[in-house]
XYZ file of C-alpha atoms in Angstrom:
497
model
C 94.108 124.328 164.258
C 92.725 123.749 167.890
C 94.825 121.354 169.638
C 93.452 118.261 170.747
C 94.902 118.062 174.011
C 92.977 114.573 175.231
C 95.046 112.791 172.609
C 97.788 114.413 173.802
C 97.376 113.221 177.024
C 96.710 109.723 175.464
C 99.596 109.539 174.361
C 102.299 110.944 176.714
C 100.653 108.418 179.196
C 101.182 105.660 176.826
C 105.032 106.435 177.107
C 104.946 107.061 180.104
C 103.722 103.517 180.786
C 106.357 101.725 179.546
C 108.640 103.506 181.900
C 106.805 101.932 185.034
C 108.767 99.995 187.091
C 106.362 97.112 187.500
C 106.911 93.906 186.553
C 103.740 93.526 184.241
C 104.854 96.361 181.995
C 108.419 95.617 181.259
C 109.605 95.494 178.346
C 109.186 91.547 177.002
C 105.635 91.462 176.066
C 104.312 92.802 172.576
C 100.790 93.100 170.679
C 101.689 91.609 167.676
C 98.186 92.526 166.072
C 94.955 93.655 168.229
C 91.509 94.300 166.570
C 89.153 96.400 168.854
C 85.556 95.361 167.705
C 83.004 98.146 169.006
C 79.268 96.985 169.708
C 76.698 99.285 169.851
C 73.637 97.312 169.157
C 72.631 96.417 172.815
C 72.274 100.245 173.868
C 72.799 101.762 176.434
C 75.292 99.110 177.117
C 78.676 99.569 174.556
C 80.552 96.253 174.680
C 84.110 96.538 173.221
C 86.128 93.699 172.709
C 89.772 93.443 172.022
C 91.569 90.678 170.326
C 95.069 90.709 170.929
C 97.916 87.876 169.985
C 101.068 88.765 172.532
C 104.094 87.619 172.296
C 107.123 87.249 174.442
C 110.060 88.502 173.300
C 112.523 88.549 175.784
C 115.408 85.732 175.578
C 115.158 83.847 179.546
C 112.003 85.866 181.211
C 108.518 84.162 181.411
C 105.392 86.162 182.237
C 102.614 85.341 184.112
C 100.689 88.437 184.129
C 99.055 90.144 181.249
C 98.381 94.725 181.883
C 94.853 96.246 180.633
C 94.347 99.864 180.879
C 91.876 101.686 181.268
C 91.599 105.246 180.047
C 90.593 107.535 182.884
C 88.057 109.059 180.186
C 86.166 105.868 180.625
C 86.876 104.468 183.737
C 83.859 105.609 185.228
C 81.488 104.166 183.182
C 82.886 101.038 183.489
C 80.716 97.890 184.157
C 82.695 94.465 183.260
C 85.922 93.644 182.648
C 86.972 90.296 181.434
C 89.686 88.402 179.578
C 89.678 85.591 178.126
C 92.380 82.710 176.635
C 90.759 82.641 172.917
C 91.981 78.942 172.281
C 90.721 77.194 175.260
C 87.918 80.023 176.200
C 88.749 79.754 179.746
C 88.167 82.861 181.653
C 91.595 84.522 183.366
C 91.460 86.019 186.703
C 91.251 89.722 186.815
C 92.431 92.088 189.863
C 92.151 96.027 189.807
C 95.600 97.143 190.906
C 96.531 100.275 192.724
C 98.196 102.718 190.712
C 101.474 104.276 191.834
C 101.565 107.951 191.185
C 103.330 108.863 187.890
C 106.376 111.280 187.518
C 103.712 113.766 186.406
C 100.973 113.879 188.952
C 99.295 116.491 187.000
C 98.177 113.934 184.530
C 94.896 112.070 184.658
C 96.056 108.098 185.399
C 94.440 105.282 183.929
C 92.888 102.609 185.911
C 95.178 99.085 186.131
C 93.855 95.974 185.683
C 95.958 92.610 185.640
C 94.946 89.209 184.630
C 96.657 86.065 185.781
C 98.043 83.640 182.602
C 96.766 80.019 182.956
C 99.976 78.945 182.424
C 103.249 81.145 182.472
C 103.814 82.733 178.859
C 107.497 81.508 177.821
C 110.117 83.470 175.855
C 109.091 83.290 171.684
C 105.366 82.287 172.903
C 102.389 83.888 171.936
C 99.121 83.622 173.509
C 95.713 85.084 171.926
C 93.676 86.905 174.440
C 90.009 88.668 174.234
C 89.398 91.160 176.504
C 85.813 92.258 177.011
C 85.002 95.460 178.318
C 81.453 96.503 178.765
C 80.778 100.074 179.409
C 77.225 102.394 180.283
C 75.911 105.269 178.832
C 79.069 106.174 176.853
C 77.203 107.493 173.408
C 75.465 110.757 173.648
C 72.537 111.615 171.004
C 73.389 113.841 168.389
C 71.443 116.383 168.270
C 70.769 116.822 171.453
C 67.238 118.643 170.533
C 64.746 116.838 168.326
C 61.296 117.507 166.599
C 58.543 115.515 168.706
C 58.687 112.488 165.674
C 62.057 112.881 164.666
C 64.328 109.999 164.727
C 66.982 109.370 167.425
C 70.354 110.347 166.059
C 73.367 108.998 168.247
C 77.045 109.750 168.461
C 79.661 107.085 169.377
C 83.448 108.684 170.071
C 86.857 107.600 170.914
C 90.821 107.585 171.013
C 91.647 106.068 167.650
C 94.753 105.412 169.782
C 94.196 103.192 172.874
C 96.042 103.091 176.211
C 98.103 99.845 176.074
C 100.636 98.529 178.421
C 102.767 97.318 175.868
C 104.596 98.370 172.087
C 102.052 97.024 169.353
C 102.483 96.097 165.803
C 99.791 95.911 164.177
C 95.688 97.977 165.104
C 92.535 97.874 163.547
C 89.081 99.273 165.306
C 85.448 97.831 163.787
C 82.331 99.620 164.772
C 79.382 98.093 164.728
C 75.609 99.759 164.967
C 72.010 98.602 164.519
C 70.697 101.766 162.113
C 71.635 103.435 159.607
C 75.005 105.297 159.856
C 74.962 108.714 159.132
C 78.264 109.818 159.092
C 82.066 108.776 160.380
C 85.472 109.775 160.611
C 86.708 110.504 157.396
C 90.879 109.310 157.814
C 93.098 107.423 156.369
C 92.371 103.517 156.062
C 88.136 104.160 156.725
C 85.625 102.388 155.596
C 81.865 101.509 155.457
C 79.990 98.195 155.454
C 76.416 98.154 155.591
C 76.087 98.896 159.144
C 79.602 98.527 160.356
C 82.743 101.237 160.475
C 86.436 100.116 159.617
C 89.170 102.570 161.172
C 92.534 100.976 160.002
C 94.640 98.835 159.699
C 96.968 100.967 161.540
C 101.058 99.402 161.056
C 103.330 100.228 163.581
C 101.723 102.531 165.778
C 100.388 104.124 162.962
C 97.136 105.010 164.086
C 96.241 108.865 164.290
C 96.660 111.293 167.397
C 92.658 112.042 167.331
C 89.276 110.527 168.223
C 87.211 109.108 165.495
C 83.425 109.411 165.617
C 80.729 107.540 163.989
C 77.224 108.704 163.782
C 74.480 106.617 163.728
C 70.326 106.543 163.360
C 68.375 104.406 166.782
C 65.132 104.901 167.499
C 65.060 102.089 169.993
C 64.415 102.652 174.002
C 67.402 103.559 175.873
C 66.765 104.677 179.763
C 68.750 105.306 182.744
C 67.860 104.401 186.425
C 70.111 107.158 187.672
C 69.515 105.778 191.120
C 67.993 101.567 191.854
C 67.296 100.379 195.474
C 66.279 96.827 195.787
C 65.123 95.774 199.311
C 65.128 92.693 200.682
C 62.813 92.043 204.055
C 63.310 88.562 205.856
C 60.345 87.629 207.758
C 60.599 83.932 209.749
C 57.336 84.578 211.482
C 55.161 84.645 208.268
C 57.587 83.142 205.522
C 57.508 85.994 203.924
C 59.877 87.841 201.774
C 58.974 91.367 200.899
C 60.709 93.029 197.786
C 60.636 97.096 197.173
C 62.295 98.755 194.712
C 63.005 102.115 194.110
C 63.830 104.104 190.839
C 65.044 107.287 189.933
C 64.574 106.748 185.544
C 65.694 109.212 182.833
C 64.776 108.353 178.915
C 68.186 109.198 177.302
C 66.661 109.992 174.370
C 67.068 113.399 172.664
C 65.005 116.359 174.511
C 62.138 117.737 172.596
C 61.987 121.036 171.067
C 58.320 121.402 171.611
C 55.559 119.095 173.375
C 52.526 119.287 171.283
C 49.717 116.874 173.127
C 47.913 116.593 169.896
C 50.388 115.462 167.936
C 51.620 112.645 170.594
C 48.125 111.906 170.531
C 47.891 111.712 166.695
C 50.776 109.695 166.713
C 49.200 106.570 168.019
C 47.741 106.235 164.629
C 49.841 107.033 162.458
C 52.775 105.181 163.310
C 53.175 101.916 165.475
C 55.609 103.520 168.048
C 57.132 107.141 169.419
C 59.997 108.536 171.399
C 58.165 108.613 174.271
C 58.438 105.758 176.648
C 54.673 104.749 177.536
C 54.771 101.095 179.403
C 57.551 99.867 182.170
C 58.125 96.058 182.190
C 58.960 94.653 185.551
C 59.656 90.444 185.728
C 58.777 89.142 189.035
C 58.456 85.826 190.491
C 55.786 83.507 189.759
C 54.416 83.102 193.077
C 54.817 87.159 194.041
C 51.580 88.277 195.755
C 49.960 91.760 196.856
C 51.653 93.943 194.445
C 51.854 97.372 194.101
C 53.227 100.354 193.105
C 53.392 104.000 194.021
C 55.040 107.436 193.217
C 55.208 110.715 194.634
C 51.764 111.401 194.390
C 50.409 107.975 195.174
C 49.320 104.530 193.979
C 49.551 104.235 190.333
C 46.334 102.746 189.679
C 46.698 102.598 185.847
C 49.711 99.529 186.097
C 48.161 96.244 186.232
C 50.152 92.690 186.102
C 49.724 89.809 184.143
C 48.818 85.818 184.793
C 51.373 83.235 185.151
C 53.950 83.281 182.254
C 56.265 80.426 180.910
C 59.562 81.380 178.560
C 62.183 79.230 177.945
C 61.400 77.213 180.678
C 61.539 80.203 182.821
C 58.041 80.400 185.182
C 57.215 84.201 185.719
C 54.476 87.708 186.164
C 54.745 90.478 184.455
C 54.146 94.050 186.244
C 52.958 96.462 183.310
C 53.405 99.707 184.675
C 52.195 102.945 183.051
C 53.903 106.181 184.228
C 51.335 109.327 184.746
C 52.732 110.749 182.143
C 54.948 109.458 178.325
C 57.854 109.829 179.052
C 60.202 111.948 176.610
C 63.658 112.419 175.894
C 65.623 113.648 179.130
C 62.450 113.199 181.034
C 62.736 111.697 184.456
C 59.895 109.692 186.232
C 60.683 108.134 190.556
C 58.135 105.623 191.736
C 58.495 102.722 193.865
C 57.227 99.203 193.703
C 56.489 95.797 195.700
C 55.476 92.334 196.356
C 55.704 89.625 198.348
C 57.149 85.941 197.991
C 57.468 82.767 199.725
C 60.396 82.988 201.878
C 60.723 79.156 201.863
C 61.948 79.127 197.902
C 65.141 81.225 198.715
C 66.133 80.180 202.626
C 67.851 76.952 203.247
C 68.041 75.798 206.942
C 70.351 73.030 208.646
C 69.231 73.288 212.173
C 70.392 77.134 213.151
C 72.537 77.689 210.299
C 70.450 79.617 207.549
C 71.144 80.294 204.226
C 69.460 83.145 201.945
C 69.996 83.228 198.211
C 68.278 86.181 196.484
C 68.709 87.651 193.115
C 71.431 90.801 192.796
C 69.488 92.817 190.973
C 65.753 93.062 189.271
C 65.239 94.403 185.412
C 62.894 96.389 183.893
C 61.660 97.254 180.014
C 60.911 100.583 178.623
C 58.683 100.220 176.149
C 57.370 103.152 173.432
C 55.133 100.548 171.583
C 51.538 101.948 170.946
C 49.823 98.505 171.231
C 48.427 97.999 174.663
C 49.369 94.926 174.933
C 53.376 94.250 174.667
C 55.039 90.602 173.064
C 56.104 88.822 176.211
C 59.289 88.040 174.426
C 59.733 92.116 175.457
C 60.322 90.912 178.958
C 63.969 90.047 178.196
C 65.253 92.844 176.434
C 68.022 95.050 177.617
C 67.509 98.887 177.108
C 67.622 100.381 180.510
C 71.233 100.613 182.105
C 71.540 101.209 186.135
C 74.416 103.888 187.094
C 74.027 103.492 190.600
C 72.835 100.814 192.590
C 72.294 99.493 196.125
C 71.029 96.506 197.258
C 69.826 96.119 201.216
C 68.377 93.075 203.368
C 67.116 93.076 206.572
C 67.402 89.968 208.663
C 65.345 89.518 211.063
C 65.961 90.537 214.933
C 68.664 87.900 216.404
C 70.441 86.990 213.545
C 74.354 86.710 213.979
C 77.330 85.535 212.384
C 75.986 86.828 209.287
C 78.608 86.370 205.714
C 77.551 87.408 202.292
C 79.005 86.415 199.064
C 78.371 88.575 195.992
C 79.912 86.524 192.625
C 81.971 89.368 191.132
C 83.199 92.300 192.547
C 81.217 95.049 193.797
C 82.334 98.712 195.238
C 81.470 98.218 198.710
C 79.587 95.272 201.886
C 78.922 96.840 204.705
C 76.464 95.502 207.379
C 74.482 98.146 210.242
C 72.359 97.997 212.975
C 68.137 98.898 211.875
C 65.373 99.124 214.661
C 62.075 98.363 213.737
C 58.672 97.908 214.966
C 58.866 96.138 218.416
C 62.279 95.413 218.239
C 64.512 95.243 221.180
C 67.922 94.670 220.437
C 67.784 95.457 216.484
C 68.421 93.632 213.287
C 71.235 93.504 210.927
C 70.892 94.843 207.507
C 73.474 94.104 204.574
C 73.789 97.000 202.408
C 75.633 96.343 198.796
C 76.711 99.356 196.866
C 77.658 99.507 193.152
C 77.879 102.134 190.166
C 77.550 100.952 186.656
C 75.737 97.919 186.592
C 76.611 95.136 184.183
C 73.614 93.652 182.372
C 75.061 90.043 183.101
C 74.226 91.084 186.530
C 70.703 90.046 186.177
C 71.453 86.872 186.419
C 73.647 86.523 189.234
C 72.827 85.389 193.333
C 73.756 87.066 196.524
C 74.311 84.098 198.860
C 73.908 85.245 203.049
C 74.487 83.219 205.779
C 73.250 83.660 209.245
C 73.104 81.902 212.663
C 69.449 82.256 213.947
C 68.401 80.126 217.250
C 64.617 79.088 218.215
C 65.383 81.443 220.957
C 66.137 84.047 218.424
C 62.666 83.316 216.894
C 60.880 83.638 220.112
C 62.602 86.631 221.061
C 59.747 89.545 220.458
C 56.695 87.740 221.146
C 58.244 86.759 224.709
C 59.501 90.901 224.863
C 56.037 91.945 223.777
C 54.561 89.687 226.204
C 56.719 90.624 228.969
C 56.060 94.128 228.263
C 52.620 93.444 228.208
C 52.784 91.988 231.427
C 55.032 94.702 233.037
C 51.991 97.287 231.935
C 49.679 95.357 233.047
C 51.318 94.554 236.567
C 52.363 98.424 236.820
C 48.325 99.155 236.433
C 47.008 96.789 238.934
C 49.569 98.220 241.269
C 48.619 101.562 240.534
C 45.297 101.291 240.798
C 45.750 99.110 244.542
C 47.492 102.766 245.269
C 45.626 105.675 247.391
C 47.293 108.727 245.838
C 44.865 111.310 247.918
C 45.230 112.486 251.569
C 44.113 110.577 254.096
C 41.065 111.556 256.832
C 41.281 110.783 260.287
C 38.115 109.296 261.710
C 37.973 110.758 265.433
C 38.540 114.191 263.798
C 35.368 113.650 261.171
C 33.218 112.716 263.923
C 33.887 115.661 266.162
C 33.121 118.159 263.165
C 29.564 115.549 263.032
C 28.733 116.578 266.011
């Protein structure tokens, strides 16, 4: 038998965790039962969520800290972590900790995370605890080649075994899918319901030294913007607020064996969608104006937008854009898109204190629907996740004292000087960097604040006009100028004569 060394390494880092020093993973703390639910029905986003009950056990020590680990097989596609008391529902602070180096620096080291108790945890207490993990891009289809209409097989796998800071009592893991599951692990204490997997209950630590694997049937859109831009340009001069976006998107799908153009063309009537990913749905602002969009080629004259929209309250366009091509499994398409907005409706001003509030991050739709036109309920559907992203906005020329708040934590804020245009002593740009976007994100505000004077305002019209004025000055002067060599009279007049 081939040994499974991953578990292996599961495991010896599991003891070797409660040999840490720390004061969060002393012994004193126990999982008294934990139930890891799996969701995999809002792919490409896996959500896993882990009820624990912990207990203290030590005789005079409180805790005030709770340890979540994450395995370093899956730490980068991580998007969200959260925890949450399950009693009250409140939410519990969560820091990422720096990891000492363990005894055995050959080994790959999970990534720390510590939450902060709402109220110390006192000896013979329990608490019960969710933690919510959301991860990206984690299942992989299986196969990974496919007949042009076959269906889109998918493969969800992990540690039946998972990294925790502390002993536990008492496992169970549920996995949960949207199609039809093909096949699972077949181990001890495994089970099938409908739609859902049961691994366990595990007793005592019970729970095997291998991954378990269920197999699944999805048809439904799943893409990847392996790279998102979002650009934000702040115009006082016009009250304008010009939005581009760039995309790098790949349909994770499975890759085709063969593309036969007749057949994708025969498909449209035989069946009421494909694998191949025909319309991108872009939600913009009500009030956006002179949109467009363009790829590497050039505008992409085929996307088209709709009216005003109302949803839940929620006032809003639609940009329908249509790709030059379907696109298939592991195909990748790059375009970019823009429009234009009121700057008034996100910039708040209290004399020359200024306040921008812009949305994080836009979303967009893959759609493989045959129908030309698309339900606009379509508009808020998750399916496409965003591995790396970065967000940018330009102030305009003059601004200082600038401060930006993003509401959750992001990889890196860095601001840097950008010349445009006419500019004289260049503008500030905020640049926001982050992998593995959570689809919560959507929804969030960046908030910036900036200092930015009348004098600011008038700063390149009176520059222009000076330099106007310097040209022009600088051209009378030259032309008042007698370059040439100079004749003497007397000396014409003798050659006259």
């Amino acid at each position: 038998m081939k040994p499974n060394w991953q578990a292996f390494a599961t495991l010896l880092l599991s003891a070797l965790a409660f040999s840490g020093t720390t004061d969060a993973v002393e012994g004193g703390l126990v999982h008294t039962n934990a139930i890891r639910t799996i969701d995999l029905r809002s792919l490409p986003a896996v959500t896993e969520q882990i009820g624990v009950v912990v207990q203290n056990v030590r005789d005079s020590k409180a805790f005030k800290t709770f340890t979540v680990y994450i395995p370093h097989t899956k730490a980068d596609r991580l998007a969200k972590v959260t925890v949450h008391e399950r009693k009250s529902g409140a939410e519990l602070q969560v820091s990422k900790m720096e990891n000492e180096p363990l005894k055995y620096s050959w080994l790959p080291q999970p990534i720390e995370y510590r939450a902060t108790l709402l109220q110390p945890l006192q000896p013979g207490e329990k608490i019960s605890l969710n933690i919510d993990c959301v991860y990206l891009n984690t299942i992989e289809p299986r196969p990974k080649v496919v007949e042009q209409t076959g269906d889109q097989t998918w493969l969800w796998k992990d540690d039946a075994r998972l990294l925790w800071a502390y002993p536990i009592h008492k496992e169970k893991i549920v996995v949960r899918t949207n199609g039809e599951i093909k096949s699972y692990s077949q181990i001890k204490e495994s089970s099938k319901d409908g739609k859902s997997v049961t691994f366990g209950p595990f007793i005592g630590g019970e729970s095997p030294n291998a991954p378990v694997e269920v197999r699944f049937r999805d048809n439904r859109e799943q893409l990847e913007a392996m790279t998102h831009r979002r650009e934000y340009f702040v115009s006082h001069w016009s009250n304008d607020l010009n939005i581009l976006e760039h995309y790098a998107l790949r349909n994770r799908a499975p890759a085709l064996d063969a593309f036969d153009k007749v057949k994708q063309t025969m498909s449209r009537f035989m069946k009421a969608r494909d694998n191949f990913v025909k319309t991108l749905l872009v939600k913009v602002p009500a009030d956006a104006r002179e949109m467009y969009v363009v790829d590497e080629i050039g505008n992409v004259s085929t996307s088209s937008v709709t009216s005003r929209q109302r949803l839940n309250g929620d006032a809003f366009k639609v940009m329908q854009l249509k790709p030059r091509y379907p696109l298939a499994g592991q195909w990748n398409y790059t375009w970019w898109h823009g429009y234009s907005v009121p700057l008034s409706n996100y910039l708040r001003v209290n004399r020359n204190h200024h306040a921008l509030r812009v949305p994080f991050i836009g979303s967009i739709v893959g759609s493989a629907s045959q129908n030309e036109e698309i339900p606009l309920t379509a508009i808020n559907t998750y399916n496409t996740a965003v591995s790396k992203y970065e967000l940018r906005i330009t102030l305009p020329e003059g601004a200082t004292n600038v401060n930006v708040r993003v509401p959750f934590d992001v990889d890196s804020i860095r601001q840097m000087p950008q010349s445009y245009y006419f500019d004289s002593s260049g503008r500030t740009v905020v640049v926001v960097e982050h992998a593995n976007v959570a689809p919560s994100a959507v929804d969030a505000h960046v908030l910036v604040t900036y200092d930015y004077s009348m004098l600011s305002l008038w700063q390149k019209p009176l520059v222009i006009a000076f330099v106007v004025f310097a040209l022009f000055a600088l051209t009378s002067l030259a032309s008042r100028m007698q370059l040439g060599l100079a004749v003497k009279p007397a000396l014409t007049a003798k050659k006259t004569q």
